[in-house]
Amino acid sequence: MQTPGLYKRPATLADGTRVIYYYAWRGGPRLTSASGTPEFIAEWQAAVACKTRPARAASGTLQDIIDAYRASAAFKGLADETRKGYVRCITTIEGEYGDLPIKALANPALRGMMLDWRDGMAMQHPRQADYRLSVLQAILSWAWNRRRIPAHPLERNLARVYRGTRVDKVYAPADLALIDAMPAHIRLPAMLALETGQRSGNLLALTWAAYDGSALNIHQTKTGARVRVPVTKALKALLDATPRIAVTICTTSRGTPWTGSGFKTSWRKFQPAGLTFHDLRGTAVTRLAVAGCTTPEIVSITGHSLASVETILEKHYLHSDPRIAESAVIKLEKHKARTKAVK
């Protein structure tokens, strides 16, 4: 696909690496997706759409609310990846409801119509359908809190149509063995995820300045938390043996920093069947729990709140792993032995 107006600028990083930065147009926003990928094209299209949308007088339709939301601090404050996802959803929402009169939001029947819209999309893409409705809900909530709309048809909790779950998706020993056989540029991010339980975006952005030889200082972009994660012996050995050829710890096979989409594409070539990179995060949490770590100890590594970790352990990550039960029984037997010895 052609990308007229696309501007690219060569640059040299601090370590001497030559890179090319792409912008939607000269002076426009920088594009962060890998050049030539579908994500890159979608990001460029979204940027151009924002630039070319003509200014217009208020029309009294939902499009006014959408435009105001996109210009708000709430939208601009979203994490980059989240904002990109919102932009794609908003394009669909504008096509369906952009010309809806604001006063029509007071009609009680509109909630059912919006749910029917979601359900129609769910026939093919249930997860995406839920996402689009949640973005519409976020826009309406933003407007309702500021009393810019007469009613909020999606104010109450919404049941999702997507029922997928990955509670049992953790890496078995055989899957972990596959990681050891991966190329170095793929294995390093995987080991970082397995040993720290962090998200891929945060790991790919890690610089060598964040590693002090004994711990990694990580800024979690999704939560805003800053965590200091002591490295395990295995991870320390791997990091210490990794050549520092770029500013970032993780690099491509060419020694350049990863882009999010570029890493996803490369990872799919090596990932074990039925598992994703994000499942390494769940595996890390499971391993910590099996090792007997308490919730506060897990929180100190993952950066979640205590309540969030409890929810994760209960609903998302800890499947029926027999090792957990075995660990509990071993602790019980040790306690019995200590108690008996005291008596």
Coordinates of C-alpha atoms in Angstrom, one line a residue, residues 36-342:
G36 CA 5.9 -2.2 6.1
T37 CA 3.8 -4.1 8.6
P38 CA 0.0 -3.9 8.8
E39 CA 0.3 -2.2 12.1
F40 CA 2.6 0.4 10.5
I41 CA 0.0 1.1 7.8
A42 CA -2.9 1.3 10.3
E43 CA -0.8 3.7 12.5
W44 CA -0.1 5.9 9.5
Q45 CA -3.7 5.9 8.4
A46 CA -4.9 6.9 11.9
A47 CA -2.4 9.8 12.0
V48 CA -3.4 11.1 8.5
A49 CA -7.1 10.8 9.4
C50 CA -6.6 13.0 12.4
K51 CA -4.7 15.6 10.3
T52 CA -7.2 15.7 7.4
R53 CA -10.4 15.7 9.5
P54 CA -11.9 19.1 8.6
A55 CA -12.8 21.5 11.3
R56 CA -16.6 21.9 11.6
A57 CA -19.1 23.6 13.8
A58 CA -20.8 21.6 16.5
S59 CA -23.5 19.4 15.0
G60 CA -25.2 18.1 18.1
T61 CA -24.2 14.6 17.3
L62 CA -22.0 12.0 19.1
Q63 CA -19.2 13.0 16.7
D64 CA -18.8 16.2 18.8
I65 CA -18.3 14.1 21.9
I66 CA -15.8 11.8 20.1
D67 CA -13.8 14.7 18.9
A68 CA -13.8 16.3 22.3
Y69 CA -12.7 13.0 23.9
R70 CA -9.8 12.6 21.4
A71 CA -8.6 16.1 22.3
S72 CA -8.9 15.5 26.1
A73 CA -6.1 14.8 28.6
A74 CA -7.8 11.5 29.4
F75 CA -7.2 10.2 25.8
K76 CA -3.8 11.7 25.4
G77 CA -2.7 10.3 28.7
L78 CA -3.3 6.7 27.6
A79 CA -0.2 4.5 27.1
D80 CA 0.9 4.5 23.5
E81 CA -0.2 1.0 22.6
T82 CA -3.6 1.6 24.3
R83 CA -4.1 4.8 22.4
K84 CA -3.4 3.1 19.1
G85 CA -6.0 0.4 19.9
Y86 CA -8.5 3.1 20.9
V87 CA -7.9 4.9 17.6
R88 CA -8.8 1.8 15.6
C89 CA -12.0 1.2 17.6
I90 CA -13.0 4.9 17.4
T91 CA -12.9 4.7 13.6
T92 CA -15.5 1.9 13.8
I93 CA -17.6 3.8 16.4
E94 CA -17.6 6.9 14.3
G95 CA -18.9 5.0 11.3
E96 CA -21.7 3.5 13.3
Y97 CA -22.7 6.3 15.7
G98 CA -21.0 9.4 14.6
D99 CA -24.2 11.0 13.3
L100 CA -26.3 9.9 16.3
P101 CA -28.0 13.0 17.9
I102 CA -26.7 13.6 21.4
K103 CA -30.3 14.0 22.7
A104 CA -31.0 10.4 21.5
L105 CA -28.7 9.1 24.3
A106 CA -31.6 9.6 26.6
N107 CA -33.6 6.9 24.9
P108 CA -33.6 3.8 27.1
A109 CA -33.8 1.6 24.1
L110 CA -30.4 2.8 22.9
R111 CA -28.6 0.5 25.4
G112 CA -30.1 -2.6 23.7
M113 CA -29.3 -1.3 20.3
M114 CA -25.6 -0.8 21.2
L115 CA -25.5 -4.3 22.7
D116 CA -27.0 -5.7 19.5
W117 CA -24.3 -3.8 17.5
R118 CA -21.6 -5.5 19.7
D119 CA -23.3 -8.9 19.4
G120 CA -23.4 -8.6 15.6
M121 CA -19.6 -8.0 15.4
A122 CA -19.1 -10.8 18.0
M123 CA -20.3 -13.4 15.4
Q124 CA -16.9 -13.1 13.8
H125 CA -14.6 -11.4 16.3
P126 CA -16.0 -11.6 19.9
R127 CA -12.9 -10.2 21.6
Q128 CA -12.7 -7.2 19.2
A129 CA -16.4 -6.7 19.7
D130 CA -16.0 -6.4 23.4
Y131 CA -13.1 -4.0 23.0
R132 CA -15.0 -1.7 20.7
L133 CA -17.9 -1.5 23.1
S134 CA -15.6 -0.9 26.0
V135 CA -14.0 2.0 24.1
L136 CA -17.5 3.4 23.4
Q137 CA -18.3 3.0 27.1
A138 CA -15.2 4.9 28.0
I139 CA -16.1 7.8 25.7
L140 CA -19.6 8.0 27.1
S141 CA -18.3 7.8 30.7
W142 CA -15.9 10.7 30.0
A143 CA -18.8 12.8 28.6
W144 CA -21.3 11.7 31.3
N145 CA -19.0 12.7 34.1
R146 CA -18.8 16.2 32.6
R147 CA -22.5 16.2 32.0
R148 CA -22.1 16.7 28.3
I149 CA -24.7 14.1 27.5
P150 CA -28.2 13.6 28.9
A151 CA -27.8 10.0 29.8
H152 CA -25.2 7.2 29.8
P153 CA -26.7 4.1 28.1
L154 CA -23.6 2.0 28.9
E155 CA -23.1 3.1 32.5
R156 CA -23.8 -0.2 34.2
N157 CA -21.5 -3.1 34.0
L158 CA -21.6 -5.0 30.7
A159 CA -21.3 -8.8 30.4
R160 CA -18.7 -9.7 27.9
V161 CA -19.4 -12.1 25.0
Y162 CA -15.7 -13.2 24.8
R163 CA -15.2 -16.1 27.2
G164 CA -11.7 -17.0 26.3
T165 CA -9.3 -17.6 29.2
R166 CA -5.7 -18.6 29.6
V167 CA -5.8 -19.8 33.2
D168 CA -4.2 -23.1 32.1
K169 CA -1.7 -21.6 29.7
V170 CA 1.6 -21.9 31.4
Y171 CA 4.9 -23.2 30.1
A172 CA 5.6 -26.8 30.9
P173 CA 9.2 -28.1 31.4
A174 CA 9.2 -29.2 27.7
D175 CA 8.2 -25.8 26.6
L176 CA 10.8 -24.1 28.7
A177 CA 13.4 -26.4 27.2
L178 CA 12.5 -24.9 23.8
I179 CA 13.5 -21.5 25.1
D180 CA 17.0 -22.7 25.8
A181 CA 17.3 -23.7 22.1
M182 CA 16.1 -20.4 20.7
P183 CA 18.5 -17.9 19.0
A184 CA 20.1 -15.5 21.5
H185 CA 18.1 -12.4 20.3
I186 CA 14.8 -14.3 21.0
R187 CA 15.9 -16.2 24.1
L188 CA 17.0 -13.1 26.1
P189 CA 13.6 -11.4 26.1
A190 CA 11.9 -14.8 26.9
M191 CA 14.2 -15.4 29.8
L192 CA 13.7 -11.8 31.1
A193 CA 9.9 -12.4 31.0
L194 CA 10.2 -15.8 32.7
E195 CA 12.5 -14.6 35.5
T196 CA 10.9 -11.2 36.2
G197 CA 7.2 -11.6 35.2
Q198 CA 7.2 -8.3 33.2
R199 CA 5.3 -7.4 30.1
S200 CA 7.0 -7.6 26.7
G201 CA 6.8 -3.8 26.0
N202 CA 8.6 -3.0 29.3
L203 CA 11.3 -5.6 28.7
L204 CA 12.0 -4.5 25.1
A205 CA 12.4 -1.0 26.3
L206 CA 14.9 -1.8 29.1
T207 CA 18.3 -0.1 28.7
W208 CA 21.6 -1.3 30.1
A209 CA 21.4 1.7 32.5
A210 CA 18.5 -0.1 34.2
Y211 CA 20.7 -3.0 35.2
D212 CA 23.2 -2.5 38.0
G213 CA 24.6 -6.0 38.1
S214 CA 22.2 -7.3 40.8
A215 CA 18.8 -6.0 39.9
L216 CA 16.7 -4.4 37.1
N217 CA 15.0 -1.1 37.6
I218 CA 11.8 -1.3 35.6
H219 CA 9.2 1.4 34.8
Q220 CA 5.9 -0.4 34.0
T221 CA 4.2 1.8 31.4
K222 CA 0.8 0.3 31.9
T223 CA 0.5 0.8 35.7
G224 CA 3.1 3.6 36.1
A225 CA 4.8 1.6 38.8
R226 CA 8.5 1.5 39.2
V227 CA 9.9 -1.8 40.5
R228 CA 13.3 -3.0 41.3
V229 CA 13.6 -6.7 40.5
P230 CA 16.6 -8.6 41.8
V231 CA 17.9 -10.9 39.1
T232 CA 18.2 -14.6 39.6
K233 CA 21.5 -16.4 39.2
A234 CA 20.5 -17.7 35.8
L235 CA 19.3 -14.3 34.5
K236 CA 22.4 -12.6 35.9
A237 CA 24.7 -15.0 34.1
L238 CA 22.8 -14.4 30.8
L239 CA 22.8 -10.7 31.2
D240 CA 26.5 -10.5 32.1
A241 CA 27.3 -12.7 29.1
T242 CA 25.3 -10.5 26.7
P243 CA 27.3 -8.0 24.5
R244 CA 26.3 -4.4 25.1
I245 CA 25.9 -3.5 21.4
A246 CA 23.0 -1.1 21.8
V247 CA 21.4 1.2 24.4
T248 CA 18.7 -1.4 24.9
I249 CA 19.3 -4.8 26.5
C250 CA 17.2 -6.7 24.0
T251 CA 18.1 -6.3 20.3
T252 CA 17.4 -7.9 17.0
S253 CA 19.8 -10.3 15.3
R254 CA 21.2 -7.2 13.6
G255 CA 21.9 -5.5 16.9
T256 CA 19.2 -2.9 16.6
P257 CA 16.5 -2.1 19.2
W258 CA 13.3 -4.1 18.8
T259 CA 10.0 -2.6 17.8
G260 CA 6.9 -4.2 19.5
S261 CA 5.4 -5.5 16.2
G262 CA 8.8 -6.7 15.0
F263 CA 9.4 -8.8 18.1
K264 CA 5.8 -10.2 17.9
T265 CA 6.5 -11.3 14.3
S266 CA 9.8 -12.9 15.2
W267 CA 8.5 -14.6 18.4
R268 CA 5.7 -16.3 16.5
K269 CA 8.3 -18.3 14.5
F270 CA 9.7 -19.9 17.7
Q271 CA 6.9 -19.9 20.3
P272 CA 5.6 -23.3 21.6
A273 CA 2.3 -24.4 20.1
G274 CA -0.7 -23.0 21.9
L275 CA 1.3 -20.5 24.0
T276 CA 2.0 -16.8 23.7
F277 CA 4.8 -14.6 25.0
H278 CA 2.4 -13.1 27.5
D279 CA 1.9 -16.6 29.0
L280 CA 5.5 -16.3 30.3
R281 CA 4.2 -13.7 32.7
G282 CA 1.7 -16.1 34.0
T283 CA 4.3 -18.8 34.2
A284 CA 6.5 -16.5 36.2
V285 CA 3.8 -15.8 38.7
T286 CA 3.0 -19.6 39.0
R287 CA 6.6 -20.4 39.6
L288 CA 6.8 -17.9 42.4
A289 CA 3.7 -19.3 44.0
V290 CA 4.9 -22.8 43.7
A291 CA 8.2 -21.8 45.3
G292 CA 6.1 -20.6 48.3
C293 CA 6.3 -16.9 47.7
T294 CA 3.7 -14.8 49.5
T295 CA 1.4 -12.3 47.7
P296 CA 3.5 -9.3 49.0
E297 CA 6.7 -11.0 47.7
I298 CA 5.1 -11.6 44.3
V299 CA 3.9 -7.9 44.3
S300 CA 7.4 -6.7 45.0
I301 CA 8.5 -8.3 41.7
T302 CA 5.5 -7.7 39.4
G303 CA 4.5 -4.2 40.6
H304 CA 0.8 -5.0 40.9
S305 CA -1.3 -4.0 43.9
L306 CA -2.0 -6.7 46.5
A307 CA -5.7 -6.9 45.4
S308 CA -4.6 -7.3 41.7
V309 CA -2.2 -10.1 42.5
E310 CA -4.9 -11.9 44.5
T311 CA -7.2 -11.6 41.5
I312 CA -4.5 -12.8 39.1
L313 CA -3.6 -15.8 41.2
E314 CA -7.3 -16.8 41.5
K315 CA -8.7 -16.1 38.1
H316 CA -6.0 -15.8 35.5
Y317 CA -2.7 -17.5 36.1
L318 CA -2.8 -20.2 38.8
H319 CA -4.3 -23.2 37.2
S320 CA -4.7 -26.6 39.0
D321 CA -1.0 -27.1 39.2
P322 CA -0.3 -30.3 41.3
R323 CA 3.0 -28.8 42.4
I324 CA 1.2 -26.1 44.4
A325 CA -0.7 -28.8 46.4
E326 CA 2.5 -30.8 46.8
S327 CA 4.3 -27.6 48.1
A328 CA 1.5 -27.0 50.6
V329 CA 1.7 -30.6 51.9
I330 CA 5.4 -30.4 52.3
K331 CA 5.0 -27.2 54.3
L332 CA 2.4 -28.9 56.4
E333 CA 4.6 -31.9 57.2
K334 CA 7.5 -29.6 58.1
H335 CA 5.2 -27.7 60.5
K336 CA 4.0 -31.0 62.1
A337 CA 7.6 -32.1 62.6
R338 CA 8.5 -28.8 64.2
T339 CA 5.5 -28.9 66.4
K340 CA 6.1 -32.5 67.5
A341 CA 9.8 -31.7 68.2
V342 CA 8.7 -28.8 70.5

